[in-house]
């Protein structure tokens, strides 16, 4: 491989300065930071069994008090704080993502930037720059190696997330060029994450971004301490690219590096479920707004989605837990048809999986339609069709779910999301203060002005 991605990415990380960032990129970083915190507030409440287990293991280790663990009044070593904050951020499956990268950059990157910024008393601008670097590496590398990477069974959030976290950590620590390169090497050595977690044991899925965040900081600090890693971790004969994918598009990985910042191409999630369900939820909600016929009049509900959506969310029809509910296309669509939405409360299947919803689930037929996914045409959609017993039909098709760059949300929309996610976590005045602080993030001299607001 003549092109050396490791060198080019390392050079980009080392050279990038806050002053190089366009205003819209800075504003994107603020929006995704607010969204991450909203998602973490939801995750703190939702995935409690796993959260508590992880806290009991990691929190009891103690160590140097560097960075706050959100929603706890305690500081831990930066790697451990980042791990716990990343796990919480992914707990409700409401965190951001990128449809071509097929993973979640923010939850692997933002906890790293915040933990190191607090530990080293960095400014808001330094944190923003580290966040932008992490998103850029994640989206570029993950898009370049997919769909092969995903089809092999790897979870991009864990694998590429580790490398992105290493890049963000190197930027936050202001490593020189050689040490930045080494940090990427150490991060790449630790890349891991399997999609088997979407089949069973879904509560453990947050372990992927959690370990990505921890390992990213570990990688950068090992390099800072003088250790040396592999010279060609990405492109080497036994490196990441050859081990983790059948095909890589180096043009996607490297074109306009430092000019086209991919954070602006990411999406926000408005529903606490796998992203592959969201277009169908939107379509079902649209149908509900027009008035839902009595289930007794329905012959069937046909849900047309692309193959990847079926593979990840099309097998669970009767979820038994909140973790299964997030990955059940049938349940999320049936809920949206009955309620016009899908909310955190609907993850409590013991309460929300009522007779009306069950009746609709029994009528759902999931149909594969490859034409509903196309990079070239910017489509990743769904179509929901109501087939009546008298032969008439109603349908709604959504090409892209809400929250995509083409169907954008505003900072104010995320404030509304946070208010919904934060019920019983923070009072309204605290949420307003958090949002105001993030709006002026580029003017903060010390990131602790924000992080001190995130403890109970």
Coordinates of C-alpha atoms in Angstrom, one line a residue:
X1 CA 0.0 0.0 0.0
X2 CA 1.9 3.1 -1.3
X3 CA -0.4 5.6 0.4
X4 CA 0.3 5.7 4.2
X5 CA -3.0 6.6 6.0
X6 CA -1.3 6.5 9.4
X7 CA 1.1 9.3 8.4
X8 CA -1.6 11.4 6.8
X9 CA -4.1 11.1 9.6
X10 CA -1.4 11.7 12.2
X11 CA -0.3 14.9 10.4
X12 CA -3.8 16.1 10.2
X13 CA -4.4 15.6 13.9
X14 CA -1.2 17.3 14.9
X15 CA -1.6 20.3 12.6
X16 CA -5.3 21.1 13.1
X17 CA -6.0 24.2 15.1
X18 CA -9.3 25.6 16.4
X19 CA -8.7 28.6 14.1
X20 CA -9.0 26.2 11.1
X21 CA -12.6 25.2 11.9
X22 CA -15.4 26.9 10.1
X23 CA -18.2 28.4 12.2
X24 CA -20.7 25.7 11.1
X25 CA -18.4 23.0 12.3
X26 CA -17.9 24.6 15.7
X27 CA -21.7 24.9 16.0
X28 CA -22.1 21.2 15.0
X29 CA -19.7 20.3 17.8
X30 CA -21.8 22.2 20.3
X31 CA -25.0 20.6 19.0
X32 CA -23.6 17.1 19.2
X33 CA -22.2 17.7 22.7
X34 CA -25.6 18.8 23.9
X35 CA -27.1 15.7 22.2
X36 CA -24.5 13.4 23.8
X37 CA -25.4 14.8 27.3
X38 CA -29.1 14.4 26.6
X39 CA -28.5 10.8 25.5
X40 CA -26.4 10.1 28.6
X41 CA -29.2 11.4 30.9
X42 CA -31.5 8.9 29.2
X43 CA -28.9 6.1 29.4
X44 CA -28.3 6.8 33.1
X45 CA -32.0 5.9 33.8
X46 CA -32.5 3.2 31.2
X47 CA -29.7 0.7 31.3
X48 CA -29.4 0.5 35.1
X49 CA -28.4 -3.1 35.5
X50 CA -25.4 -2.8 33.3
X51 CA -24.6 0.8 34.5
X52 CA -24.6 -0.4 38.1
X53 CA -22.5 -3.5 37.4
X54 CA -19.9 -1.3 35.5
X55 CA -19.9 1.3 38.3
X56 CA -19.3 -1.4 40.9
X57 CA -16.3 -2.7 39.0
X58 CA -14.8 0.5 37.8
X59 CA -15.8 3.0 40.6
X60 CA -14.3 0.8 43.2
X61 CA -10.9 0.9 41.7
X62 CA -10.3 4.5 42.9
X63 CA -7.2 6.2 41.7
X64 CA -6.1 9.7 40.8
X65 CA -9.1 12.1 41.0
X66 CA -8.9 13.7 37.5
X67 CA -12.3 13.8 35.8
X68 CA -15.9 13.7 36.9
X69 CA -18.2 10.7 36.4
X70 CA -21.4 12.3 35.2
X71 CA -24.4 12.0 37.5
X72 CA -22.2 10.9 40.4
X73 CA -20.4 13.2 42.8
X74 CA -17.0 11.7 42.3
X75 CA -13.8 12.0 40.2
X76 CA -11.8 9.1 38.8
X77 CA -8.8 8.7 36.6
X78 CA -9.6 10.2 33.2
X79 CA -9.6 6.8 31.4
X80 CA -12.1 5.3 33.9
X81 CA -14.3 8.4 33.9
X82 CA -14.4 8.4 30.2
X83 CA -15.4 4.7 30.2
X84 CA -18.3 5.2 32.5
X85 CA -19.5 8.3 30.8
X86 CA -19.4 6.6 27.4
X87 CA -21.3 3.6 28.7
X88 CA -24.0 5.9 30.1
X89 CA -24.1 7.8 26.8
X90 CA -24.9 4.7 24.8
X91 CA -27.3 3.1 27.4
X92 CA -30.5 4.3 25.8
X93 CA -29.4 4.0 22.1
X94 CA -30.3 7.7 21.6
X95 CA -26.8 8.9 20.7
X96 CA -25.7 10.3 17.4
X97 CA -24.3 8.4 14.4
X98 CA -23.5 8.5 10.7
X99 CA -25.3 6.4 8.2
X100 CA -22.4 5.8 5.9
X101 CA -20.0 5.0 8.7
X102 CA -22.7 2.8 10.3
X103 CA -21.7 3.6 13.8
X104 CA -21.8 6.1 16.7
X105 CA -18.9 8.5 16.8
X106 CA -19.9 10.9 19.6
X107 CA -20.2 8.4 22.4
X108 CA -16.7 7.2 21.8
X109 CA -15.2 10.6 21.2
X110 CA -16.9 13.2 23.4
X111 CA -16.3 11.4 26.8
X112 CA -12.6 11.4 25.9
X113 CA -12.5 15.1 25.1
X114 CA -14.4 16.0 28.2
X115 CA -12.4 13.8 30.6
X116 CA -9.0 15.0 29.3
X117 CA -10.1 18.6 29.1
X118 CA -11.1 18.5 32.7
X119 CA -8.0 16.6 33.8
X120 CA -5.7 19.0 32.1
X121 CA -7.8 22.2 32.5
X122 CA -8.3 22.7 28.8
X123 CA -10.4 25.4 27.3
X124 CA -13.7 24.9 25.4
X125 CA -11.9 25.6 22.1
X126 CA -9.4 22.8 22.8
X127 CA -12.2 20.4 23.7
X128 CA -14.1 21.4 20.5
X129 CA -11.0 20.7 18.4
X130 CA -10.5 17.3 19.9
X131 CA -14.1 16.4 19.3
X132 CA -14.0 17.5 15.7
X133 CA -10.8 15.4 15.1
X134 CA -12.4 12.3 16.6
X135 CA -15.6 12.6 14.6
X136 CA -13.5 13.1 11.4
X137 CA -11.4 10.0 11.9
X138 CA -14.4 7.9 12.8
X139 CA -16.7 8.9 9.9
X140 CA -13.9 8.7 7.3
X141 CA -12.3 5.4 8.4
X142 CA -15.7 3.7 9.1
X143 CA -17.2 4.8 5.8
X144 CA -14.0 3.7 3.9
X145 CA -14.1 0.1 5.3
X146 CA -17.9 -0.5 5.2
X147 CA -20.1 -2.3 4.4
X148 CA -17.6 -5.2 4.5
X149 CA -16.5 -4.4 8.0
X150 CA -20.1 -4.6 9.3
X151 CA -20.9 -7.7 7.3
X152 CA -18.0 -9.5 9.0
X153 CA -19.7 -9.0 12.3
X154 CA -17.7 -6.0 13.7
X155 CA -19.4 -3.2 15.6
X156 CA -17.9 0.0 14.1
X157 CA -18.6 2.0 17.3
X158 CA -16.2 -0.2 19.2
X159 CA -13.6 -0.9 16.5
X160 CA -13.2 2.4 14.7
X161 CA -14.4 4.2 17.8
X162 CA -11.2 3.2 19.6
X163 CA -9.0 4.7 16.8
X164 CA -11.1 7.9 16.7
X165 CA -10.9 8.1 20.5
X166 CA -7.1 7.8 20.3
X167 CA -7.0 10.6 17.8
X168 CA -9.2 12.8 19.9
X169 CA -7.0 12.0 23.0
X170 CA -3.8 12.8 21.1
X171 CA -5.2 16.2 20.1
X172 CA -6.4 17.0 23.6
X173 CA -3.0 16.2 25.0
X174 CA -1.4 18.3 22.2
X175 CA 1.1 15.5 21.4
X176 CA 3.8 16.1 18.8
X177 CA 3.7 14.5 15.4
X178 CA 5.7 11.3 16.3
X179 CA 3.7 10.8 19.5
X180 CA 0.4 11.4 17.7
X181 CA 1.4 8.7 15.3
X182 CA 2.2 6.3 18.1
X183 CA -1.1 7.1 19.8
X184 CA -2.9 6.0 16.7
X185 CA -0.8 2.8 16.7
X186 CA -1.7 1.9 20.3
X187 CA -5.4 2.7 19.7
X188 CA -5.5 0.5 16.6
X189 CA -4.0 -2.4 18.5
X190 CA -6.9 -2.3 20.9
X191 CA -9.8 -2.0 18.3
X192 CA -12.6 -4.4 19.1
X193 CA -16.3 -4.9 19.1
X194 CA -18.7 -7.6 17.8
X195 CA -22.2 -7.2 16.5
X196 CA -23.2 -10.4 18.2
X197 CA -24.4 -8.1 20.9
X198 CA -27.3 -7.1 18.7
X199 CA -28.4 -10.7 18.7
X200 CA -28.4 -11.3 22.5
X201 CA -27.0 -9.6 25.6
X202 CA -27.9 -6.2 24.2
X203 CA -27.5 -4.5 27.6
X204 CA -23.7 -5.0 27.1
X205 CA -23.6 -3.0 23.9
X206 CA -22.4 0.2 25.7
X207 CA -19.2 -1.7 26.6
X208 CA -18.0 -1.0 23.0
X209 CA -17.9 2.8 23.2
X210 CA -16.9 2.5 26.8
X211 CA -13.8 0.5 26.1
X212 CA -13.1 2.7 23.0
X213 CA -13.0 5.8 25.2
X214 CA -10.8 4.2 27.8
X215 CA -8.4 2.6 25.3
X216 CA -8.2 5.9 23.3
X217 CA -6.9 7.7 26.4
X218 CA -4.6 4.8 27.3
X219 CA -3.2 4.9 23.8
X220 CA -2.4 8.6 23.9
X221 CA -0.9 8.5 27.4
X222 CA 1.2 5.5 26.6
X223 CA 2.6 7.5 23.7
X224 CA 3.0 10.6 25.8
X225 CA 5.0 8.5 28.3
X226 CA 7.5 7.4 25.5
X227 CA 6.3 4.0 24.5
X228 CA 6.4 3.0 20.8
X229 CA 3.7 1.2 18.9
X230 CA 3.5 -0.4 15.4
X231 CA 4.7 1.8 12.5
X232 CA 1.9 0.9 10.1
X233 CA -1.1 0.1 12.3
X234 CA -3.7 0.9 9.6
X235 CA -2.0 -0.1 6.3
X236 CA 0.5 -2.6 7.5
X237 CA 0.7 -6.2 6.1
X238 CA -1.1 -7.4 9.3
X239 CA -2.7 -4.1 10.1
X240 CA -6.2 -2.9 10.8
X241 CA -7.4 -2.5 7.2
X242 CA -6.3 -6.0 6.0
X243 CA -7.6 -7.6 9.2
X244 CA -11.0 -5.9 9.4
X245 CA -12.3 -5.4 5.9
X246 CA -12.4 -6.9 2.4
X247 CA -12.2 -3.5 0.8
X248 CA -11.1 0.0 1.7
X249 CA -11.8 3.2 -0.2
X250 CA -8.8 5.4 0.5
X251 CA -10.3 8.4 -1.3
X252 CA -13.2 8.4 1.2
X253 CA -10.6 8.1 4.0
X254 CA -8.3 10.9 2.9
X255 CA -9.9 13.3 0.4
X256 CA -10.1 16.9 1.6
X257 CA -8.7 16.0 5.0
X258 CA -8.6 19.1 7.1
X259 CA -11.1 20.9 4.7
X260 CA -14.2 18.7 4.8
X261 CA -15.1 18.1 8.4
X262 CA -17.4 15.1 8.6
X263 CA -19.0 15.9 12.0
X264 CA -21.5 18.0 10.0
X265 CA -22.6 14.8 8.2
X266 CA -23.7 13.0 11.3
X267 CA -27.3 12.5 12.5
X268 CA -29.2 13.0 15.8
X269 CA -31.6 10.3 17.1
X270 CA -35.0 11.3 18.3
X271 CA -36.1 7.8 19.4
X272 CA -34.5 5.4 21.9
X273 CA -34.0 2.5 19.5
X274 CA -31.6 1.2 16.8
X275 CA -31.3 3.8 14.0
X276 CA -32.4 1.2 11.5
X277 CA -35.9 1.5 13.0
X278 CA -36.2 5.2 12.8
X279 CA -37.4 5.8 9.2
X280 CA -40.1 3.2 9.8
X281 CA -41.1 4.9 13.1
X282 CA -41.4 8.2 11.2
X283 CA -43.6 6.6 8.5
X284 CA -45.8 4.9 11.1
X285 CA -46.2 8.1 13.1
X286 CA -47.2 9.9 9.9
X287 CA -49.8 7.3 9.2
X288 CA -51.0 7.6 12.8
X289 CA -51.5 11.3 12.5
X290 CA -54.0 10.7 9.7
X291 CA -56.0 8.4 12.0
X292 CA -55.4 4.7 12.6
X293 CA -58.2 2.3 11.5
X294 CA -59.4 -0.2 14.1
X295 CA -57.0 -3.2 14.2
X296 CA -60.1 -5.4 13.5
X297 CA -60.3 -3.8 10.0
X298 CA -56.6 -4.4 9.2
X299 CA -55.5 -7.4 7.3
X300 CA -51.8 -6.7 7.7
X301 CA -49.2 -4.1 8.2
X302 CA -46.3 -4.4 5.7
X303 CA -43.1 -2.7 6.7
X304 CA -40.6 -2.3 3.8
X305 CA -37.0 -1.8 4.9
X306 CA -33.5 -2.4 3.5
X307 CA -31.7 -5.6 4.2
X308 CA -29.4 -4.3 7.0
X309 CA -32.4 -3.1 8.9
X310 CA -33.9 -6.6 8.8
X311 CA -30.6 -8.2 9.8
X312 CA -30.3 -6.0 12.9
X313 CA -33.9 -5.3 13.9
X314 CA -36.2 -7.6 12.0
X315 CA -36.1 -10.8 14.1
X316 CA -37.6 -9.7 17.4
X317 CA -41.4 -9.5 17.4
X318 CA -42.2 -9.8 21.1
X319 CA -39.5 -8.1 23.1
X320 CA -39.1 -9.3 26.6
X321 CA -36.8 -6.4 27.9
X322 CA -35.9 -2.8 27.1
X323 CA -32.8 -4.0 25.4
X324 CA -34.8 -6.2 23.0
X325 CA -37.3 -3.4 22.5
X326 CA -34.6 -1.2 21.0
X327 CA -33.9 -3.8 18.4
X328 CA -37.5 -4.8 17.5
X329 CA -38.7 -3.2 14.2
X330 CA -42.1 -4.8 14.7
X331 CA -42.6 -3.4 18.2
X332 CA -41.3 0.1 17.5
X333 CA -43.5 0.4 14.4
X334 CA -46.6 -1.0 16.2
X335 CA -46.0 1.5 19.1
X336 CA -45.7 4.4 16.7
X337 CA -48.9 3.4 15.0
X338 CA -50.8 3.3 18.2
X339 CA -49.2 6.3 19.9
X340 CA -47.7 8.4 17.1
X341 CA -44.2 8.3 18.7
X342 CA -41.7 6.0 20.3
X343 CA -40.4 7.2 23.7
X344 CA -38.2 6.1 26.6
X345 CA -41.4 5.0 28.4
X346 CA -42.1 2.5 25.6
X347 CA -38.9 0.6 26.4
X348 CA -40.7 -0.6 29.5
X349 CA -42.4 -3.4 27.7
X350 CA -44.1 -4.8 30.8
X351 CA -46.2 -1.6 30.8
X352 CA -46.2 -0.5 27.2
X353 CA -46.7 -3.7 25.3
X354 CA -50.4 -3.5 25.7
X355 CA -53.1 -5.6 23.9
X356 CA -53.6 -3.0 21.1
X357 CA -49.9 -2.9 20.4
X358 CA -49.7 -6.7 20.5
X359 CA -52.6 -7.0 18.0
X360 CA -50.7 -4.8 15.6
X361 CA -47.4 -6.7 16.0
X362 CA -49.2 -9.9 15.1
X363 CA -50.3 -8.3 11.8
X364 CA -46.8 -6.9 10.9
X365 CA -45.0 -8.4 7.9
X366 CA -41.4 -7.2 7.3
X367 CA -40.4 -7.0 3.7
X368 CA -36.9 -6.5 2.3
X369 CA -36.6 -3.7 -0.3
X370 CA -32.9 -3.0 -1.3
X371 CA -34.0 0.1 -3.1
X372 CA -34.7 1.8 0.2
X373 CA -31.0 2.1 0.9
X374 CA -28.6 3.9 -1.5
X375 CA -25.5 6.0 -0.8
X376 CA -25.7 7.5 -4.2
X377 CA -29.3 8.6 -3.9
X378 CA -29.0 9.6 -0.2
X379 CA -31.7 7.1 0.8
X380 CA -31.9 5.0 4.0
X381 CA -35.6 4.8 4.4
X382 CA -38.7 2.7 5.0
X383 CA -42.3 2.3 3.8
X384 CA -45.2 1.3 6.0
X385 CA -48.3 0.1 4.3
X386 CA -51.7 -0.6 6.0
X387 CA -53.6 -3.3 4.1
X388 CA -57.3 -3.3 5.0
X389 CA -59.5 -6.4 4.9
X390 CA -61.6 -4.7 2.2
X391 CA -58.6 -4.5 0.0
X392 CA -57.8 -0.8 0.3
X393 CA -54.4 0.4 1.4
X394 CA -52.7 3.4 2.9
X395 CA -49.0 3.9 3.0
X396 CA -46.2 6.4 3.9
X397 CA -42.6 6.4 2.8
X398 CA -39.7 8.1 4.4
X399 CA -36.4 8.3 2.5
X400 CA -34.4 9.6 5.5
X401 CA -35.4 9.7 9.1
X402 CA -35.5 13.0 11.1
X403 CA -32.2 14.1 12.4
X404 CA -30.1 13.4 9.3
X405 CA -28.2 16.4 7.8
X406 CA -30.8 16.5 5.0
X407 CA -33.6 16.5 7.6
X408 CA -31.9 18.6 10.2
X409 CA -32.8 19.4 13.8
X410 CA -31.8 22.6 15.7
X411 CA -30.0 23.2 18.9
X412 CA -33.5 24.1 20.4
X413 CA -34.8 20.7 19.2
X414 CA -32.0 19.0 21.2
X415 CA -32.9 21.1 24.2
X416 CA -36.4 19.6 24.0
X417 CA -34.9 16.1 23.7
X418 CA -32.8 16.7 26.7
X419 CA -35.8 17.9 28.8
X420 CA -37.5 14.6 27.9
X421 CA -34.4 12.5 28.7
X422 CA -33.6 14.3 31.9
X423 CA -36.9 13.7 33.8
X424 CA -36.0 12.8 37.4
X425 CA -32.3 13.5 36.7
X426 CA -31.9 17.3 36.6
X427 CA -34.3 20.2 37.2
X428 CA -35.3 22.6 34.4
X429 CA -33.0 25.4 35.6
X430 CA -30.0 23.1 35.5
X431 CA -30.8 21.9 32.0
X432 CA -31.1 25.5 30.8
X433 CA -27.8 26.4 32.4
X434 CA -26.1 23.4 30.7
X435 CA -27.5 24.4 27.3
X436 CA -26.4 28.1 27.8
X437 CA -22.9 27.0 28.8
X438 CA -22.6 24.8 25.7
X439 CA -23.7 27.6 23.5
X440 CA -20.7 29.6 24.7
X441 CA -18.4 26.7 24.8
X442 CA -15.9 28.4 22.5
X443 CA -15.5 31.1 25.1
X444 CA -14.9 28.9 28.2
X445 CA -11.5 29.1 29.6
X446 CA -11.9 25.9 31.5
X447 CA -14.2 23.0 30.6
X448 CA -14.9 22.4 34.3
X449 CA -17.4 25.2 34.0
X450 CA -19.5 22.7 32.1
X451 CA -18.6 19.4 33.8
X452 CA -19.3 20.6 37.3
X453 CA -22.9 21.0 36.3
X454 CA -23.2 17.3 35.4
X455 CA -23.2 15.8 38.9
X456 CA -26.2 15.0 41.0

